[in-house]
Amino acid sequence: MASDKIILTGDRPTGRLHIGHYVGSLRRRVQIQDEGDYKRMYVFIADAQALTDNVDNPEKVRQNLIEVALDYLSVGLDPEKTVIYVQSQIPELCELTFYFMNMVTVSRLQRNPTVKTEIQMRGFSGESIPVGFFTYPISQAADITAFDATHVPVGEDQKPMLEQTCEIVRRFNNIYGEGTLTEPKIVLPDNAACLRLPGTDGKAKMSKSLGNCIYLSDTAQELKKKVMSMYTDPLHIHVEDPGHIEGNTVFTYLDAFSRPDHFAEYWPEYQNLDELKEHYQRGGLGDMKVKKFLNKILEETLAPVRERRKEYEQDIPAVYEMLRKGSETAREAAAATLDRVRHAMKIDYFDDAQLIAEQAKAFSQK
Ligand code: ATP
Ligand code: MG
């Protein structure tokens, strides 16, 4: 039996994609895509959402659209299997957002922990938050439900958005009819290190807006430089000192990327990550050695991505054409959902012959 799963995710074109995106969401998307157990898979570039906190920098969003598209193709998203589209090209999303706005209170939005953190990060203070940014969880609910998405593979920071979406769907269906909209499920990475990969500074999560990223498109030299200057354990000063694993970014990245066969290939002194961690904690293992190992693993992972990117960069008009076609396909799907929504909301006046007949009758009897 064919699967009825509809998979959907997106990324903001606020910069090139980084290894946090890769372990948090991209790697899973490609795996789901290639396993083929779905009815449809959508991946979109959230340019309209990116504008909510970049209103005075439209050029940034415009320039990064193609970068994100190239990142998608280079990690293995395939437009033959996945509908890749641009959010702003689907006006139905605005319409659905507009209807959803009536179902969410200001206090509910203020409770969203991810938005709270993001407001702080962006330095918005008091009531200076753009209304569009404040309400983006509502627009995200429209992004998801317009395509009847059942599964959304994202990083942990998206949990509050999915919860908000489910609340809206339940409220909507309760008022306008069960089954009108579909409640989505979040698909989180199964590896804890991938839920929210920290930045190379070890502080917050790796994020385009914080400048603490290893980009998928970094050169081998850039990658090495970033790995070698990564945050580790500040108390591990001399090689003999016992080291700490918790909060040690290098080990978090090894948790996210290393496999036993990496040890066999690059560091046969250890069988697996547990053995390496034990030695580090015991003392006698220097940071540089561990960083060199991490660099080899990341280089092995990223080199093919970098190579594929170079190939796609040779034909940029074809990449835009791919996005245009994907947006056309996506728009048809969203339009079908909006027809259903307008009908459920009783605002499909001109398609409702019964309404027109009843009104005609009522008025003729006046
Ligand atoms: P911005 O700073 O502009 O918000 P971002 O780096 O947070 O950019 P998004 O486009 O907001 O990236 O996120 C896209 C997807 O990648 C989401 O599913 C998000 O959960 C996931 N993601 C982003 N950063 C990380 C991270 N550090 N670890 C795991 N997943 C991440
Ligand atoms: Mg983000």
PDB file of C-alpha atoms and ligand atoms in Angstrom, residues 12 14 18 21 49 114 118 121-122 136 157-158 205-209, ligand 2:
ATOM      1  CA  ARG A  12      15.059  30.700   6.031  1.00  0.00           C
ATOM      2  CA  THR A  14      19.233  34.295   5.865  1.00  0.00           C
ATOM      3  CA  HIS A  18      25.378  24.917   8.066  1.00  0.00           C
ATOM      4  CA  HIS A  21      20.873  22.220   9.611  1.00  0.00           C
ATOM      5  CA  GLN A  49       9.509  34.498   6.978  1.00  0.00           C
ATOM      6  CA  THR A 114      11.758  29.922  20.829  1.00  0.00           C
ATOM      7  CA  GLU A 118      14.939  34.905  19.139  1.00  0.00           C
ATOM      8  CA  MET A 121      19.007  37.457  20.109  1.00  0.00           C
ATOM      9  CA  ARG A 122      17.817  40.099  17.668  1.00  0.00           C
ATOM     10  CA  TYR A 136       5.488  34.066  12.455  1.00  0.00           C
ATOM     11  CA  ASP A 157      13.814  24.747  18.312  1.00  0.00           C
ATOM     12  CA  GLN A 158      10.776  24.072  16.127  1.00  0.00           C
ATOM     13  CA  LYS A 205      22.944  26.837  19.019  1.00  0.00           C
ATOM     14  CA  MET A 206      24.709  27.076  15.706  1.00  0.00           C
ATOM     15  CA  SER A 207      22.742  29.754  13.886  1.00  0.00           C
ATOM     16  CA  LYS A 208      23.182  31.771  10.729  1.00  0.00           C
ATOM     17  CA  SER A 209      22.377  34.903  12.676  1.00  0.00           C
TER      18      SER A 209
HETATM   19 MG    MG B   2      16.017  29.842  13.126  1.00  0.00          MG
END
